[in-house]
């Protein structure tokens, strides 16, 4: 119940914001908002002891029970980690934003979006139902879109928001397809029930497609290679948003999804390689590109990408244990997952602090460009402390928590090379090598953050404001975070025991004991092991490369900007826009004749094509009635008249020839025993001809059509094809007499309707509805004619009549 | 006779199609008029020709010609008349407003 309430509370609060904003104009809105995450954090934290004992909490509220879509909240070890991160970092970020954003900004929008996001994010991590998870997932995309474009008067903000939206929503829709496949296979949307029926799911043909689609959703959301391009552009958002969404919470939704889905897909080779492979590539690519950035926020964005790749690859490596099944040997590989969860928390602490640090620098100095910064150490000592602790934790140095998780990461990559499944024995060595290289780059950019911002010479003339220390309120939240950075290093096992251990049970539900999977984290193992040597190597090589940065920096120019993923994305977008425009312009040319041609060609192709395909053409003249000579004459008159219309030069000829046609049709009606039709046809044809003649003087002169020979040829071909199709269908239909006609019934009209004229009884009695509506048609046409003639153009419109 | 009638219908349809594909409004309207003639004849033909006497009781002995297609055609004649009249006035009005009866000239501007 309380869990459902914690999802709902942010939404309720968001709805209340406009009222509070109007009521309390002179108090910063953030103070009211701060209550929400702080309260939720406290409430959720009370669950920790019970969850550490292995309890889980779930509650179902019916939503669309007929489709199996119910709002099922589920709180276990994995979701509590995320919900504590969301509410905890959320509180700090809101506290920070109170000092970061002035009351001149449209704060009610900002906090409304932020609360929406928070609620959606809590919904993602606390939902057991896949459909509900998807709903909240898209809500995070939408609220993130709104937050990125918070300063919507800037072009870059709008572009960044659009890009993030497009990429994450595309992935979200792919994920939805994956979820539906899971539902088709398992018959349930509940994640726990799917895990319970795992054999059915794994033996299905849809297993691999569902896995790939779900992964696509996770990779786009978590900015994995090559979908990482939206994250650096999303840095146009206000810094609190970057700190919250794009480092601690939203980008981890994909990680959460991977962790949540590991019990379902984890044992499979494709999953292992996709998750760990993409993760390790992202790790390298992000760290490699972070070094070349000049904007501190862009640098942090790439570092986030890289760290997310690290976590992702660890989840992939950890899934190997599921393939092996439970044994004392395989438990070693679960420690990769443990490391992933551990680093997840560590990353949220130090990256949140670093973003806040950048925000302070930006706020107090007016720029984030490292080429203009420098020498701020003595002026902003507190900010400097944050930067040092955050960066060195990110680089993986003691005595900070990043060191512990980095060591565990190295250990996992080294251990994985000893496996001989999934052809790891041949290529498995790449994992520790790439991880090590990426760590070197990580070290370099971490040093860049500290050295370029706080050391060296200050350049006051290139700064927009005179630098000074930030207000205390802005410093409190990052200090809490770096306090955690150091605190987790000192007492990592509290975290490991109480929070990470139950989460391991969620990821490995089939494994009997979680105690074995929870290693004792220690900073110093008492001996020199491989990981420590690797870390020392990172530091030595990193320092060397940082010193020589100027020499090898031009290396980045080798890869031309033209082939970056960003420009490929831009080109794909603009070229598809251009192409679709071209295609549309090509066939939608606004010329009626062309549209008629499309329709006729479609008609001929479908009908004639079907006749040829099904071979239904048949012609049997034996049942035909005899041809009398006068009928033959009538037929030839009609053929002559129609063909003559084509060659008529004057409109009067056409009108008269049409009259000839009409009267011939009337004669046919006489010949074929239809007196009513003959009468009507004669009258109607007379009136039509009279109408044509009446309007004769107002209508344009018939001009000779100036068309090219080929176009004329096309027209002739199409006309003949249409005529032939109709003829052949008609001939084929003539031979079809499967059923008796129902006219025998109408022949009893005298008894049934009291009339002797069968046609008239049908019109007036048996099928009088047709007649009534036909009268309506005539009436409407009369009204239309009247209005068209009588009503003049409105004032201001061009009126040709008066000219 | 039926086969001959259907061939005639085919020719009418072909000419109507050719006229509908032309550029001037008047020809298009004429094409629709011819098309409706063709359809009426087709309806009558597929109902069967000369299989009986005029469908009026007491005037002649059974069997009668099928009366249902005749009723349908009668409805169709009136409707097509209404539509033709409306189209004609529409063409008149269009010519007044735009000063042209050429679809090519009346077509949407290429930049839209």
Coordinates of N, CA and C in Angstrom, one line a residue, chain A residues 11-181:
Chain A
X11 N 2.9 12.4 -8.3 CA 1.9 12.9 -9.3 C 0.9 13.9 -8.6
X12 N 0.5 13.5 -7.4 CA -0.4 14.3 -6.7 C 0.2 15.7 -6.4
X13 N 1.5 15.6 -6.0 CA 2.2 16.8 -5.6 C 2.4 17.7 -6.9
X14 N 2.6 17.0 -8.1 CA 2.8 17.8 -9.3 C 1.5 18.5 -9.6
X15 N 0.4 17.8 -9.4 CA -0.9 18.5 -9.7 C -1.2 19.6 -8.8
X16 N -0.6 19.6 -7.5 CA -0.9 20.7 -6.6 C 0.0 21.9 -6.8
X17 N 1.1 21.7 -7.6 CA 2.1 22.8 -7.7 C 1.5 24.1 -8.2
X18 N 0.7 24.2 -9.2 CA 0.2 25.5 -9.6 C -0.5 26.2 -8.5
X19 N -1.2 25.5 -7.6 CA -1.9 26.2 -6.5 C -0.9 26.8 -5.5
X20 N 0.0 25.9 -5.1 CA 1.0 26.4 -4.2 C 1.8 27.6 -4.7
X21 N 2.1 27.5 -6.0 CA 2.9 28.5 -6.7 C 2.2 29.8 -6.6
X22 N 0.9 29.8 -6.8 CA 0.1 31.1 -6.8 C -0.1 31.6 -5.3
X23 N -0.2 30.6 -4.4 CA -0.5 31.0 -3.0 C 0.7 31.6 -2.3
X24 N 1.9 31.0 -2.5 CA 3.1 31.4 -1.8 C 4.1 32.0 -2.8
X25 N 4.0 33.2 -3.2 CA 4.8 33.8 -4.3 C 6.2 34.0 -3.8
X26 N 6.4 34.4 -2.5 CA 7.7 34.9 -2.1 C 8.6 33.8 -1.5
X27 N 8.1 32.6 -1.4 CA 8.9 31.5 -0.9 C 9.3 30.6 -2.2
X28 N 10.6 30.2 -2.2 CA 11.0 29.4 -3.4 C 10.2 28.1 -3.4
X29 N 9.7 27.8 -4.5 CA 8.8 26.7 -4.7 C 9.5 25.3 -4.3
X30 N 10.8 25.3 -4.5 CA 11.5 24.1 -4.2 C 11.4 23.6 -2.8
X31 N 11.2 24.5 -1.8 CA 11.1 24.0 -0.4 C 9.9 23.1 -0.2
X32 N 8.8 23.5 -0.9 CA 7.6 22.6 -0.8 C 7.8 21.3 -1.5
X33 N 8.5 21.3 -2.6 CA 8.7 20.1 -3.4 C 9.6 19.2 -2.7
X34 N 10.6 19.8 -2.0 CA 11.6 19.0 -1.3 C 11.0 18.0 -0.3
X35 N 9.8 18.3 0.2 CA 9.2 17.4 1.2 C 8.9 16.1 0.6
X36 N 8.5 16.1 -0.7 CA 8.0 14.8 -1.3 C 9.1 13.7 -1.3
X37 N 10.3 14.0 -2.0 CA 11.3 12.9 -2.0 C 11.9 12.6 -0.7
X38 N 12.0 13.7 0.2 CA 12.5 13.4 1.5 C 11.6 12.5 2.3
X39 N 10.3 12.7 2.2 CA 9.4 11.8 2.9 C 9.5 10.4 2.3
X40 N 9.5 10.3 1.0 CA 9.5 9.0 0.4 C 10.8 8.3 0.7
X41 N 11.9 9.0 0.8 CA 13.1 8.4 1.1 C 13.1 7.8 2.5
X42 N 12.6 8.5 3.4 CA 12.5 8.1 4.8 C 11.6 6.8 4.9
X43 N 10.4 6.9 4.2 CA 9.5 5.8 4.2 C 10.1 4.5 3.6
X44 N 10.7 4.7 2.5 CA 11.3 3.5 1.8 C 12.5 3.0 2.6
X45 N 13.2 3.9 3.3 CA 14.4 3.4 4.0 C 13.9 2.5 5.2
X46 N 12.7 2.7 5.7 CA 12.3 1.8 6.8 C 12.1 0.4 6.3
X47 N 12.0 0.2 5.0 CA 11.8 -1.2 4.5 C 13.1 -2.0 4.5
X48 N 14.3 -1.2 4.6 CA 15.6 -1.9 4.4 C 15.7 -3.1 5.3
X49 N 15.5 -3.0 6.6 CA 15.8 -4.2 7.4 C 15.0 -5.4 7.0
X50 N 13.7 -5.2 6.7 CA 12.9 -6.3 6.3 C 13.3 -6.9 5.0
X51 N 13.6 -6.0 4.1 CA 14.1 -6.6 2.8 C 15.4 -7.3 2.9
X52 N 16.2 -6.8 3.8 CA 17.5 -7.5 4.0 C 17.3 -8.9 4.6
X53 N 16.1 -9.1 5.3 CA 15.8 -10.4 5.7 C 15.1 -11.3 4.7
X54 N 15.1 -10.8 3.5 CA 14.5 -11.6 2.4 C 13.1 -11.4 2.1
X55 N 12.4 -10.5 2.8 CA 11.0 -10.2 2.5 C 10.8 -9.4 1.2
X56 N 9.7 -9.7 0.6 CA 9.4 -8.8 -0.5 C 7.9 -8.3 -0.3
X57 N 7.6 -7.2 -0.9 CA 6.3 -6.6 -0.7 C 5.6 -6.4 -2.1
X58 N 4.4 -7.0 -2.2 CA 3.7 -6.7 -3.5 C 2.2 -6.5 -3.2
X59 N 1.6 -5.7 -4.1 CA 0.2 -5.4 -3.9 C -0.3 -5.2 -5.3
X60 N -1.6 -5.7 -5.6 CA -2.1 -5.6 -6.9 C -3.4 -4.7 -6.9
X61 N -3.4 -3.7 -7.8 CA -4.6 -2.9 -8.0 C -5.1 -3.2 -9.4
X62 N -6.4 -3.5 -9.5 CA -6.9 -3.9 -10.9 C -6.9 -2.6 -11.7
X63 N -6.5 -2.8 -13.0 CA -6.6 -1.7 -13.9 C -7.4 -2.2 -15.1
X64 N -6.8 -3.1 -15.9 CA -7.6 -3.7 -17.0 C -7.5 -5.2 -16.9
X65 N -8.2 -5.7 -15.9 CA -8.0 -7.2 -15.6 C -8.3 -8.1 -16.8
X66 N -9.2 -7.6 -17.7 CA -9.5 -8.5 -18.8 C -8.3 -8.8 -19.7
X67 N -7.3 -7.9 -19.7 CA -6.1 -8.1 -20.5 C -4.9 -8.5 -19.6
X68 N -5.2 -8.7 -18.4 CA -4.1 -9.1 -17.5 C -3.2 -7.9 -17.1
X69 N -3.7 -6.7 -17.4 CA -2.9 -5.5 -17.0 C -3.4 -4.9 -15.7
X70 N -2.6 -5.1 -14.7 CA -2.9 -4.6 -13.4 C -1.7 -3.9 -12.8
X71 N -2.1 -2.9 -12.0 CA -1.0 -2.2 -11.4 C -0.5 -3.0 -10.2
X72 N 0.6 -3.7 -10.4 CA 1.1 -4.5 -9.3 C 2.4 -3.9 -8.9
X73 N 2.4 -3.4 -7.6 CA 3.7 -2.9 -7.1 C 4.5 -4.0 -6.5
X74 N 5.8 -3.9 -6.6 CA 6.6 -5.0 -6.1 C 7.9 -4.4 -5.6
X75 N 8.1 -4.6 -4.4 CA 9.3 -4.0 -3.8 C 10.2 -5.2 -3.3
X76 N 11.4 -5.3 -4.0 CA 12.3 -6.3 -3.5 C 13.7 -5.6 -3.5
X77 N 14.7 -6.4 -3.3 CA 16.1 -5.9 -3.1 C 16.5 -5.0 -4.3
X78 N 16.2 -5.4 -5.5 CA 16.6 -4.6 -6.7 C 15.9 -3.3 -6.7
X79 N 14.5 -3.3 -6.6 CA 13.8 -2.1 -6.7 C 14.0 -1.1 -5.6
X80 N 14.4 -1.6 -4.4 CA 14.6 -0.7 -3.3 C 15.9 0.1 -3.6
X81 N 16.9 -0.5 -4.2 CA 18.1 0.2 -4.5 C 17.8 1.4 -5.4
X82 N 17.0 1.1 -6.4 CA 16.7 2.2 -7.4 C 15.8 3.2 -6.7
X83 N 14.8 2.8 -6.0 CA 13.9 3.8 -5.4 C 14.6 4.6 -4.4
X84 N 15.5 4.1 -3.7 CA 16.3 4.9 -2.7 C 17.2 5.9 -3.5
X85 N 17.8 5.4 -4.6 CA 18.6 6.4 -5.4 C 17.7 7.5 -5.9
X86 N 16.5 7.1 -6.4 CA 15.6 8.1 -7.0 C 15.2 9.2 -6.0
X87 N 14.7 8.7 -4.8 CA 14.3 9.6 -3.8 C 15.4 10.3 -3.1
X88 N 16.5 9.6 -2.9 CA 17.7 10.2 -2.2 C 18.3 11.3 -3.0
X89 N 18.8 10.9 -4.2 CA 19.4 11.9 -5.1 C 18.4 13.0 -5.5
X90 N 17.1 12.5 -5.6 CA 16.1 13.5 -5.9 C 16.0 14.6 -4.8
X91 N 16.0 14.2 -3.6 CA 16.0 15.2 -2.5 C 17.2 16.2 -2.6
X92 N 18.4 15.6 -2.8 CA 19.5 16.5 -2.9 C 19.5 17.4 -4.1
X93 N 19.0 16.9 -5.2 CA 19.0 17.7 -6.4 C 18.0 18.8 -6.2
X94 N 16.8 18.5 -5.6 CA 15.9 19.6 -5.4 C 16.4 20.7 -4.4
X95 N 17.1 20.2 -3.4 CA 17.7 21.1 -2.5 C 18.7 22.0 -3.2
X96 N 19.5 21.4 -4.1 CA 20.5 22.1 -4.9 C 19.8 23.1 -5.8
X97 N 18.7 22.6 -6.5 CA 18.1 23.5 -7.4 C 17.4 24.7 -6.8
X98 N 17.1 24.6 -5.5 CA 16.6 25.8 -4.8 C 17.6 27.0 -4.9
X99 N 18.8 26.6 -4.8 CA 19.9 27.7 -4.9 C 20.4 27.9 -6.3
X100 N 20.1 26.9 -7.1 CA 20.7 27.1 -8.5 C 19.7 27.9 -9.3
X101 N 18.4 27.7 -9.2 CA 17.5 28.4 -10.1 C 16.9 29.6 -9.3
X102 N 16.9 30.7 -10.0 CA 16.4 31.9 -9.3 C 14.8 31.9 -9.5
X103 N 14.2 32.7 -8.6 CA 12.7 32.7 -8.7 C 12.2 33.3 -10.0
X104 N 13.1 33.9 -10.8 CA 12.7 34.4 -12.1 C 12.3 33.4 -13.1
X105 N 12.9 32.2 -12.9 CA 12.6 31.1 -13.8 C 11.1 30.7 -13.6
X106 N 10.6 29.9 -14.6 CA 9.2 29.4 -14.4 C 9.3 28.2 -13.6
X107 N 9.4 28.4 -12.3 CA 9.7 27.3 -11.4 C 8.6 26.3 -11.3
X108 N 7.3 26.8 -11.5 CA 6.2 25.8 -11.4 C 6.3 24.8 -12.5
X109 N 6.7 25.2 -13.7 CA 6.9 24.2 -14.7 C 8.0 23.2 -14.3
X110 N 9.1 23.8 -13.9 CA 10.3 23.0 -13.6 C 10.0 21.9 -12.6
X111 N 9.4 22.3 -11.5 CA 9.1 21.3 -10.4 C 8.0 20.3 -10.8
X112 N 7.1 20.8 -11.6 CA 6.0 20.0 -12.0 C 6.6 18.8 -12.9
X113 N 7.5 19.2 -13.8 CA 8.1 18.2 -14.7 C 8.9 17.2 -13.9
X114 N 9.7 17.8 -12.9 CA 10.6 17.0 -12.1 C 9.8 16.0 -11.3
X115 N 8.7 16.5 -10.7 CA 7.9 15.5 -9.9 C 7.3 14.4 -10.8
X116 N 6.8 14.9 -12.0 CA 6.3 13.9 -12.9 C 7.4 12.8 -13.2
X117 N 8.6 13.3 -13.4 CA 9.6 12.4 -13.7 C 9.9 11.4 -12.6
X118 N 9.9 12.0 -11.4 CA 10.2 11.2 -10.2 C 9.1 10.1 -10.0
X119 N 7.9 10.5 -10.2 CA 6.8 9.5 -10.0 C 6.9 8.4 -11.1
X120 N 7.2 8.9 -12.3 CA 7.3 7.9 -13.4 C 8.5 6.9 -13.2
X121 N 9.6 7.5 -12.7 CA 10.8 6.7 -12.4 C 10.5 5.7 -11.3
X122 N 9.8 6.1 -10.3 CA 9.4 5.2 -9.2 C 8.5 4.1 -9.7
X123 N 7.6 4.6 -10.6 CA 6.7 3.6 -11.3 C 7.5 2.5 -12.0
X124 N 8.5 2.9 -12.8 CA 9.3 2.0 -13.5 C 9.9 0.9 -12.6
X125 N 10.5 1.4 -11.5 CA 11.3 0.4 -10.7 C 10.4 -0.4 -9.8
X126 N 9.2 0.1 -9.5 CA 8.3 -0.6 -8.5 C 7.2 -1.4 -9.2
X127 N 7.2 -1.4 -10.5 CA 6.1 -2.2 -11.2 C 6.5 -3.6 -11.5
X128 N 5.6 -4.5 -11.3 CA 5.8 -5.9 -11.6 C 5.2 -6.2 -13.0
X129 N 4.2 -5.4 -13.4 CA 3.5 -5.6 -14.6 C 4.2 -5.0 -15.8
X130 N 4.5 -5.7 -16.8 CA 5.3 -5.2 -17.9 C 4.6 -4.0 -18.6
X131 N 3.3 -4.0 -18.8 CA 2.6 -3.0 -19.4 C 2.7 -1.7 -18.6
X132 N 2.5 -1.8 -17.3 CA 2.6 -0.7 -16.4 C 4.0 -0.1 -16.4
X133 N 4.9 -1.0 -16.4 CA 6.3 -0.6 -16.5 C 6.5 0.2 -17.8
X134 N 5.9 -0.2 -18.9 CA 6.1 0.5 -20.2 C 5.5 1.9 -20.1
X135 N 4.3 1.9 -19.5 CA 3.6 3.2 -19.4 C 4.5 4.2 -18.6
X136 N 5.1 3.8 -17.5 CA 5.9 4.7 -16.7 C 7.2 5.0 -17.5
X137 N 7.7 4.0 -18.2 CA 8.9 4.1 -19.0 C 8.8 5.3 -20.0
X138 N 7.6 5.3 -20.7 CA 7.4 6.4 -21.7 C 7.2 7.7 -21.0
X139 N 6.6 7.6 -19.8 CA 6.4 8.9 -19.0 C 7.7 9.5 -18.6
X140 N 8.7 8.6 -18.3 CA 10.0 9.2 -18.0 C 10.6 9.9 -19.3
X141 N 10.4 9.3 -20.5 CA 10.9 9.9 -21.7 C 10.2 11.2 -21.9
X142 N 8.9 11.3 -21.7 CA 8.2 12.5 -21.9 C 8.7 13.6 -21.0
X143 N 8.7 13.2 -19.7 CA 9.1 14.3 -18.7 C 10.6 14.7 -18.9
X144 N 11.4 13.7 -19.3 CA 12.8 14.1 -19.6 C 12.8 15.1 -20.8
X145 N 12.0 14.8 -21.8 CA 11.9 15.7 -22.9 C 11.5 17.1 -22.5
X146 N 10.6 17.2 -21.6 CA 10.1 18.5 -21.1 C 11.3 19.2 -20.3
X147 N 12.0 18.4 -19.6 CA 13.1 19.0 -18.7 C 14.2 19.4 -19.5
X148 N 14.6 18.6 -20.6 CA 15.7 19.0 -21.4 C 15.4 20.4 -22.1
X149 N 14.2 20.5 -22.5 CA 13.8 21.7 -23.3 C 13.3 22.8 -22.3
X150 N 13.7 22.7 -21.0 CA 13.2 23.7 -20.1 C 13.4 25.1 -20.5
X151 N 14.6 25.4 -21.0 CA 14.8 26.7 -21.6 C 14.5 26.7 -23.0
X152 N 13.2 26.6 -23.3 CA 12.8 26.3 -24.7 C 13.0 27.4 -25.7
X153 N 13.4 28.6 -25.2 CA 13.8 29.6 -26.1 C 15.1 29.4 -26.8
X154 N 15.9 28.5 -26.3 CA 17.2 28.2 -26.9 C 17.0 27.1 -27.9
X155 N 17.7 27.3 -29.1 CA 17.5 26.3 -30.2 C 18.2 25.0 -29.8
X156 N 19.3 25.0 -29.1 CA 20.1 23.8 -28.8 C 19.3 23.0 -27.8
X157 N 18.5 23.6 -26.9 CA 17.7 22.9 -25.9 C 16.6 22.1 -26.7
X158 N 16.0 22.8 -27.6 CA 14.9 22.1 -28.3 C 15.5 20.9 -29.1
X159 N 16.6 21.2 -29.8 CA 17.2 20.1 -30.6 C 17.6 18.9 -29.7
X160 N 18.2 19.2 -28.6 CA 18.6 18.1 -27.7 C 17.4 17.3 -27.2
X161 N 16.3 18.1 -26.9 CA 15.1 17.4 -26.4 C 14.5 16.5 -27.4
X162 N 14.5 17.0 -28.7 CA 13.9 16.3 -29.7 C 14.7 15.0 -30.0
X163 N 16.0 15.1 -30.0 CA 16.9 14.0 -30.3 C 16.7 12.9 -29.2
X164 N 16.7 13.4 -27.9 CA 16.5 12.4 -26.8 C 15.2 11.7 -26.9
X165 N 14.2 12.5 -27.2 CA 12.8 11.9 -27.4 C 12.8 10.9 -28.4
X166 N 13.3 11.2 -29.6 CA 13.2 10.3 -30.7 C 13.9 9.0 -30.4
X167 N 15.1 9.1 -29.9 CA 15.9 7.9 -29.7 C 15.3 7.0 -28.5
X168 N 15.0 7.7 -27.4 CA 14.5 6.9 -26.3 C 13.1 6.3 -26.6
X169 N 12.3 7.1 -27.3 CA 10.9 6.5 -27.6 C 11.0 5.4 -28.7
X170 N 11.9 5.5 -29.6 CA 12.0 4.4 -30.6 C 12.4 3.2 -29.8
X171 N 13.4 3.3 -28.9 CA 13.7 2.1 -28.1 C 12.6 1.6 -27.3
X172 N 11.8 2.6 -26.7 CA 10.7 2.2 -25.9 C 9.6 1.4 -26.7
X173 N 9.4 1.8 -27.9 CA 8.4 1.1 -28.7 C 8.9 -0.3 -29.0
X174 N 10.2 -0.4 -29.3 CA 10.8 -1.7 -29.6 C 10.6 -2.6 -28.3
X175 N 10.9 -2.0 -27.2 CA 10.7 -2.7 -25.9 C 9.3 -3.2 -25.7
X176 N 8.3 -2.3 -26.1 CA 6.9 -2.7 -26.0 C 6.6 -4.0 -26.8
X177 N 7.2 -4.0 -28.1 CA 7.0 -5.2 -28.9 C 7.6 -6.4 -28.2
X178 N 8.8 -6.2 -27.6 CA 9.4 -7.3 -26.8 C 8.5 -7.8 -25.7
X179 N 7.9 -6.9 -25.0 CA 7.0 -7.2 -23.9 C 5.8 -8.0 -24.4
X180 N 5.3 -7.6 -25.5 CA 4.1 -8.3 -26.1 C 4.5 -9.7 -26.5
X181 N 5.7 -9.8 -27.0 CA 6.1 -11.2 -27.4 C 6.2 -12.1 -26.1

